[in-house]
């Protein structure tokens, strides 16, 4: 059995098929972990969502910012972006089932010495604390409070974690760290305006995984979200967004031995 962690698919269904063929994936033997943003902007978001859901227990998916964006749009709480590719999902006869399945995905997955989130973890969070905080969000998203939660999810504040945070501010801070963060200060204040490479770090901030003394260094964090970073394999962090959507590559990282598998974006040639 092998476990492959796959970077941001974002609706690039044909590239995903090419990658799983390359690695020789068998659902009865292997597992696929997805770092989030499985849909949106790519040309086949509906097909991608159905395919990954159809893998059943062979697939583990954490929520990314684009996945949450779909849930907000479907609930009527977010205006559509001109470049989104969500309409086929919203129009699908199985839309409700697909949306409920997506909402039931975790925000963070921890197994062995690995922790998977879409974007990152604040430096002051331990793995057990982060997993518990993710659970708070999941409980609301999967319960009767989903609509209220989604209605007030968008926004950049609060930008800094405090154990004293409550209510929607607390939930939004957790979500922003785990699904949107790239840069933060050594004290853990998040910065959302800069999206370029690490060399583009704003004054006083750095890539979240470069903060000294991170409290979650007991595990290797697996994430995506940052196409300008590209493939990054370093102590305590593996970044897997290699810009498939933008004509780059789709990447899989095998947990057992760290081997990397890549395919060029199939969609880019169409």
Short mmCIF file of C-alpha atoms in Angstrom, two decimals:
data_model
loop_
_atom_site.label_atom_id
_atom_site.label_comp_id
_atom_site.label_asym_id
_atom_site.label_seq_id
_atom_site.Cartn_x
_atom_site.Cartn_y
_atom_site.Cartn_z
CA UNK A 1 0.00 0.00 0.00
CA UNK A 2 1.21 3.51 -0.82
CA UNK A 3 -0.12 6.95 0.07
CA UNK A 4 0.23 9.74 -2.47
CA UNK A 5 -0.35 13.37 -1.50
CA UNK A 6 -1.57 15.41 -4.47
CA UNK A 7 -1.28 19.16 -4.89
CA UNK A 8 -4.00 21.63 -5.89
CA UNK A 9 -6.11 20.08 -8.68
CA UNK A 10 -8.53 23.01 -9.09
CA UNK A 11 -10.77 21.30 -11.60
CA UNK A 12 -7.95 19.99 -13.82
CA UNK A 13 -9.60 16.61 -14.15
CA UNK A 14 -7.62 15.38 -17.16
CA UNK A 15 -4.31 16.18 -15.46
CA UNK A 16 -5.48 14.28 -12.39
CA UNK A 17 -6.30 11.23 -14.51
CA UNK A 18 -2.86 11.44 -16.12
CA UNK A 19 -1.18 11.62 -12.71
CA UNK A 20 -3.03 8.69 -11.14
CA UNK A 21 -2.23 6.66 -14.26
CA UNK A 22 1.45 7.56 -13.97
CA UNK A 23 1.69 6.46 -10.35
CA UNK A 24 -0.19 3.25 -11.07
CA UNK A 25 -2.84 3.99 -8.46
CA UNK A 26 -5.15 1.16 -7.42
CA UNK A 27 -7.98 2.10 -5.08
CA UNK A 28 -8.00 -1.34 -3.46
CA UNK A 29 -4.35 -0.96 -2.49
CA UNK A 30 -3.34 2.70 -2.41
CA UNK A 31 -4.60 5.97 -0.95
CA UNK A 32 -4.75 9.48 -2.33
CA UNK A 33 -4.53 12.53 -0.08
CA UNK A 34 -5.61 15.87 -1.54
CA UNK A 35 -4.32 19.13 -0.03
CA UNK A 36 -7.51 21.03 -0.88
CA UNK A 37 -8.68 23.28 -3.70
CA UNK A 38 -9.87 20.30 -5.67
CA UNK A 39 -12.22 22.52 -7.70
CA UNK A 40 -12.64 25.94 -9.35
CA UNK A 41 -11.00 27.79 -12.23
CA UNK A 42 -9.99 24.61 -14.04
CA UNK A 43 -12.26 23.44 -16.88
CA UNK A 44 -13.79 20.34 -15.26
CA UNK A 45 -14.68 21.15 -11.66
CA UNK A 46 -17.80 18.97 -11.68
CA UNK A 47 -15.99 15.96 -13.11
CA UNK A 48 -13.16 16.40 -10.60
CA UNK A 49 -15.50 16.62 -7.64
CA UNK A 50 -17.44 13.54 -8.71
CA UNK A 51 -14.27 11.56 -9.40
CA UNK A 52 -12.67 12.27 -6.03
CA UNK A 53 -15.91 11.66 -4.14
CA UNK A 54 -16.25 8.40 -6.05
CA UNK A 55 -12.95 7.15 -4.62
CA UNK A 56 -14.66 6.62 -1.28
CA UNK A 57 -12.33 5.67 1.56
CA UNK A 58 -9.35 5.65 -0.80
CA UNK A 59 -9.38 9.47 -0.84
CA UNK A 60 -8.67 11.87 2.01
CA UNK A 61 -9.47 15.52 1.24
CA UNK A 62 -8.92 18.63 3.36
CA UNK A 63 -10.79 21.81 2.56
CA UNK A 64 -9.11 24.64 0.68
CA UNK A 65 -10.21 28.22 0.18
CA UNK A 66 -11.74 27.45 -3.23
CA UNK A 67 -13.72 24.56 -1.80
CA UNK A 68 -15.11 26.86 0.89
CA UNK A 69 -15.78 29.48 -1.79
CA UNK A 70 -18.04 26.98 -3.57
CA UNK A 71 -19.97 26.35 -0.38
CA UNK A 72 -20.39 30.11 0.18
CA UNK A 73 -21.55 30.66 -3.41
CA UNK A 74 -24.01 27.78 -3.21
CA UNK A 75 -25.44 29.20 0.01
CA UNK A 76 -25.85 32.63 -1.57
CA UNK A 77 -23.28 34.36 0.62
CA UNK A 78 -20.54 35.08 -1.92
CA UNK A 79 -20.58 36.91 -5.25
CA UNK A 80 -19.31 34.93 -8.20
CA UNK A 81 -15.86 35.55 -9.61
CA UNK A 82 -15.63 36.00 -13.38
CA UNK A 83 -13.12 33.17 -13.70
CA UNK A 84 -14.82 30.54 -11.57
CA UNK A 85 -16.00 27.25 -13.06
CA UNK A 86 -18.66 26.35 -10.54
CA UNK A 87 -21.88 26.60 -12.56
CA UNK A 88 -21.86 22.96 -13.75
CA UNK A 89 -21.65 21.87 -10.10
CA UNK A 90 -24.50 24.15 -9.06
CA UNK A 91 -26.63 22.93 -11.99
CA UNK A 92 -25.85 19.23 -11.50
CA UNK A 93 -28.71 16.92 -10.47
CA UNK A 94 -26.52 15.61 -7.65
CA UNK A 95 -25.44 19.09 -6.52
CA UNK A 96 -26.87 18.78 -3.00
CA UNK A 97 -25.11 15.48 -2.40
CA UNK A 98 -21.82 16.84 -3.76
CA UNK A 99 -22.02 19.97 -1.60
CA UNK A 100 -22.90 17.98 1.52
CA UNK A 101 -19.99 15.65 0.86
CA UNK A 102 -17.61 18.58 0.43
CA UNK A 103 -18.85 20.24 3.62
CA UNK A 104 -18.15 17.02 5.51
CA UNK A 105 -14.45 17.05 4.62
CA UNK A 106 -12.00 17.94 7.40
CA UNK A 107 -10.00 21.14 7.63
CA UNK A 108 -6.94 19.21 8.79
CA UNK A 109 -5.86 15.58 8.67
CA UNK A 110 -3.25 14.10 11.01
CA UNK A 111 -1.81 10.63 10.59
CA UNK A 112 1.46 9.30 11.94
CA UNK A 113 4.13 11.96 11.66
CA UNK A 114 2.25 13.92 8.97
CA UNK A 115 -0.30 16.74 9.20
CA UNK A 116 -2.14 17.91 6.08
CA UNK A 117 -3.81 21.31 5.68
CA UNK A 118 -4.42 23.44 2.63
CA UNK A 119 -2.29 26.49 3.46
CA UNK A 120 -0.45 26.30 6.77
CA UNK A 121 -0.41 26.40 10.56
CA UNK A 122 0.26 29.34 12.85
CA UNK A 123 3.64 29.03 14.58
CA UNK A 124 2.20 28.94 18.11
CA UNK A 125 -0.09 25.98 17.43
CA UNK A 126 0.92 22.47 18.41
CA UNK A 127 -0.44 19.65 16.28
CA UNK A 128 -2.97 18.53 18.92
CA UNK A 129 -4.15 22.12 19.38
CA UNK A 130 -4.44 22.71 15.63
CA UNK A 131 -6.36 19.47 15.17
CA UNK A 132 -8.77 20.47 17.96
CA UNK A 133 -9.26 23.94 16.43
CA UNK A 134 -9.95 22.41 13.03
CA UNK A 135 -12.54 20.24 14.76
CA UNK A 136 -14.36 23.35 16.00
CA UNK A 137 -14.77 24.56 12.42
CA UNK A 138 -15.78 21.13 11.16
CA UNK A 139 -18.47 20.79 13.82
CA UNK A 140 -20.11 24.04 12.71
CA UNK A 141 -19.71 23.37 9.00
CA UNK A 142 -21.22 19.91 9.33
CA UNK A 143 -24.01 20.98 11.67
CA UNK A 144 -27.05 23.22 11.82
CA UNK A 145 -24.89 26.34 11.99
CA UNK A 146 -23.43 25.97 8.50
CA UNK A 147 -25.40 28.80 6.90
CA UNK A 148 -24.58 31.31 9.63
CA UNK A 149 -20.92 30.31 9.54
CA UNK A 150 -20.67 30.67 5.74
CA UNK A 151 -22.52 34.00 5.75
CA UNK A 152 -19.76 35.71 7.74
CA UNK A 153 -16.71 33.70 6.75
CA UNK A 154 -15.08 36.10 4.28
CA UNK A 155 -12.61 38.65 5.62
CA UNK A 156 -9.04 39.07 6.86
CA UNK A 157 -9.70 39.75 10.52
CA UNK A 158 -8.70 38.88 13.12
CA UNK A 159 -5.21 38.47 11.64
CA UNK A 160 -3.64 37.15 14.83
CA UNK A 161 -4.61 34.20 16.98
CA UNK A 162 -5.63 34.47 20.60
CA UNK A 163 -7.03 31.71 22.77
CA UNK A 164 -9.55 34.29 23.95
CA UNK A 165 -11.17 34.59 20.52
CA UNK A 166 -14.78 33.46 20.41
CA UNK A 167 -17.61 33.01 17.96
CA UNK A 168 -17.22 33.79 14.28
CA UNK A 169 -13.95 35.69 14.81
CA UNK A 170 -12.40 32.56 16.27
CA UNK A 171 -13.64 30.35 13.45
CA UNK A 172 -12.60 32.81 10.73
CA UNK A 173 -9.08 33.08 12.16
CA UNK A 174 -8.71 29.30 12.16
CA UNK A 175 -9.99 29.02 8.59
CA UNK A 176 -7.79 31.83 7.32
CA UNK A 177 -4.66 30.28 8.80
CA UNK A 178 -5.39 26.80 7.49
CA UNK A 179 -6.71 27.74 4.04
CA UNK A 180 -5.31 31.18 3.08
CA UNK A 181 -2.08 31.99 4.91
CA UNK A 182 1.27 32.37 3.15
CA UNK A 183 3.15 34.97 5.17
CA UNK A 184 3.08 35.81 8.86
CA UNK A 185 5.21 37.61 11.41
CA UNK A 186 7.34 35.70 13.94
CA UNK A 187 4.53 36.36 16.40
CA UNK A 188 1.95 34.80 14.11
CA UNK A 189 0.19 37.83 12.63
CA UNK A 190 -1.04 36.85 9.17
CA UNK A 191 -0.60 38.97 6.04
CA UNK A 192 -2.86 38.33 3.05
CA UNK A 193 -1.98 40.98 0.45
CA UNK A 194 1.22 39.42 -0.87
CA UNK A 195 0.87 36.31 -3.03
CA UNK A 196 4.19 36.09 -4.85
CA UNK A 197 7.26 33.99 -4.08
CA UNK A 198 8.90 33.94 -0.63
CA UNK A 199 11.30 36.65 -1.81
CA UNK A 200 8.25 38.94 -1.98
CA UNK A 201 7.69 38.74 1.77
CA UNK A 202 6.32 41.99 3.21
CA UNK A 203 8.37 43.89 5.79
CA UNK A 204 8.39 42.12 9.14
CA UNK A 205 6.90 38.89 7.78
CA UNK A 206 8.18 35.63 6.35
CA UNK A 207 6.77 32.39 4.94
CA UNK A 208 4.84 30.76 7.78
CA UNK A 209 6.99 27.62 7.61
CA UNK A 210 10.17 29.68 8.12
CA UNK A 211 9.19 31.09 11.51
CA UNK A 212 11.75 29.94 14.10
CA UNK A 213 10.52 27.76 16.93
CA UNK A 214 7.28 26.60 15.35
CA UNK A 215 5.36 24.57 17.91
CA UNK A 216 4.19 21.99 15.36
CA UNK A 217 7.64 20.78 14.31
CA UNK A 218 6.82 17.34 15.72
CA UNK A 219 5.17 16.63 12.35
CA UNK A 220 5.81 17.24 8.68
CA UNK A 221 3.13 19.59 7.39
CA UNK A 222 1.80 18.82 3.90
CA UNK A 223 0.13 21.73 2.12
CA UNK A 224 -0.59 23.41 -1.20
CA UNK A 225 -2.15 26.83 -1.90
CA UNK A 226 1.06 28.62 -2.92
CA UNK A 227 1.74 28.15 -6.64
CA UNK A 228 4.42 30.87 -6.61
CA UNK A 229 6.33 28.77 -4.09
CA UNK A 230 6.14 25.66 -6.24
CA UNK A 231 7.40 22.28 -5.10
CA UNK A 232 9.09 22.68 -1.73
CA UNK A 233 10.52 19.78 0.24
CA UNK A 234 12.28 20.82 3.42
CA UNK A 235 12.47 20.10 7.15
CA UNK A 236 8.97 19.92 8.56
CA UNK A 237 7.17 21.10 5.43
CA UNK A 238 6.27 19.82 1.97
CA UNK A 239 4.57 22.25 -0.41
CA UNK A 240 2.80 20.68 -3.38
CA UNK A 241 1.06 23.42 -5.37
CA UNK A 242 3.01 23.36 -8.62
CA UNK A 243 0.62 25.52 -10.63
CA UNK A 244 -1.20 22.92 -12.71
CA UNK A 245 -4.02 25.40 -13.27
CA UNK A 246 -1.56 27.93 -14.70
CA UNK A 247 0.06 25.51 -17.12
CA UNK A 248 2.57 24.10 -14.65
CA UNK A 249 2.51 20.57 -13.28
CA UNK A 250 0.35 18.41 -11.05
CA UNK A 251 2.42 16.77 -8.34
CA UNK A 252 2.11 13.72 -6.11
CA UNK A 253 4.40 13.02 -3.15
CA UNK A 254 4.65 9.45 -1.88
CA UNK A 255 4.73 9.45 1.90
CA UNK A 256 6.54 6.15 2.30
CA UNK A 257 9.77 7.23 0.59
CA UNK A 258 9.37 10.89 -0.40
CA UNK A 259 9.41 10.15 -4.12
CA UNK A 260 7.88 12.84 -6.32
CA UNK A 261 5.70 12.17 -9.38
CA UNK A 262 4.64 14.91 -11.78
CA UNK A 263 2.71 15.37 -15.00
CA UNK A 264 2.60 18.47 -17.17
CA UNK A 265 -0.78 20.19 -17.15
CA UNK A 266 -2.89 18.43 -19.76
CA UNK A 267 -5.32 21.36 -19.89
CA UNK A 268 -2.56 23.75 -20.91
CA UNK A 269 -2.24 22.04 -24.26
CA UNK A 270 -5.90 22.39 -25.21
#
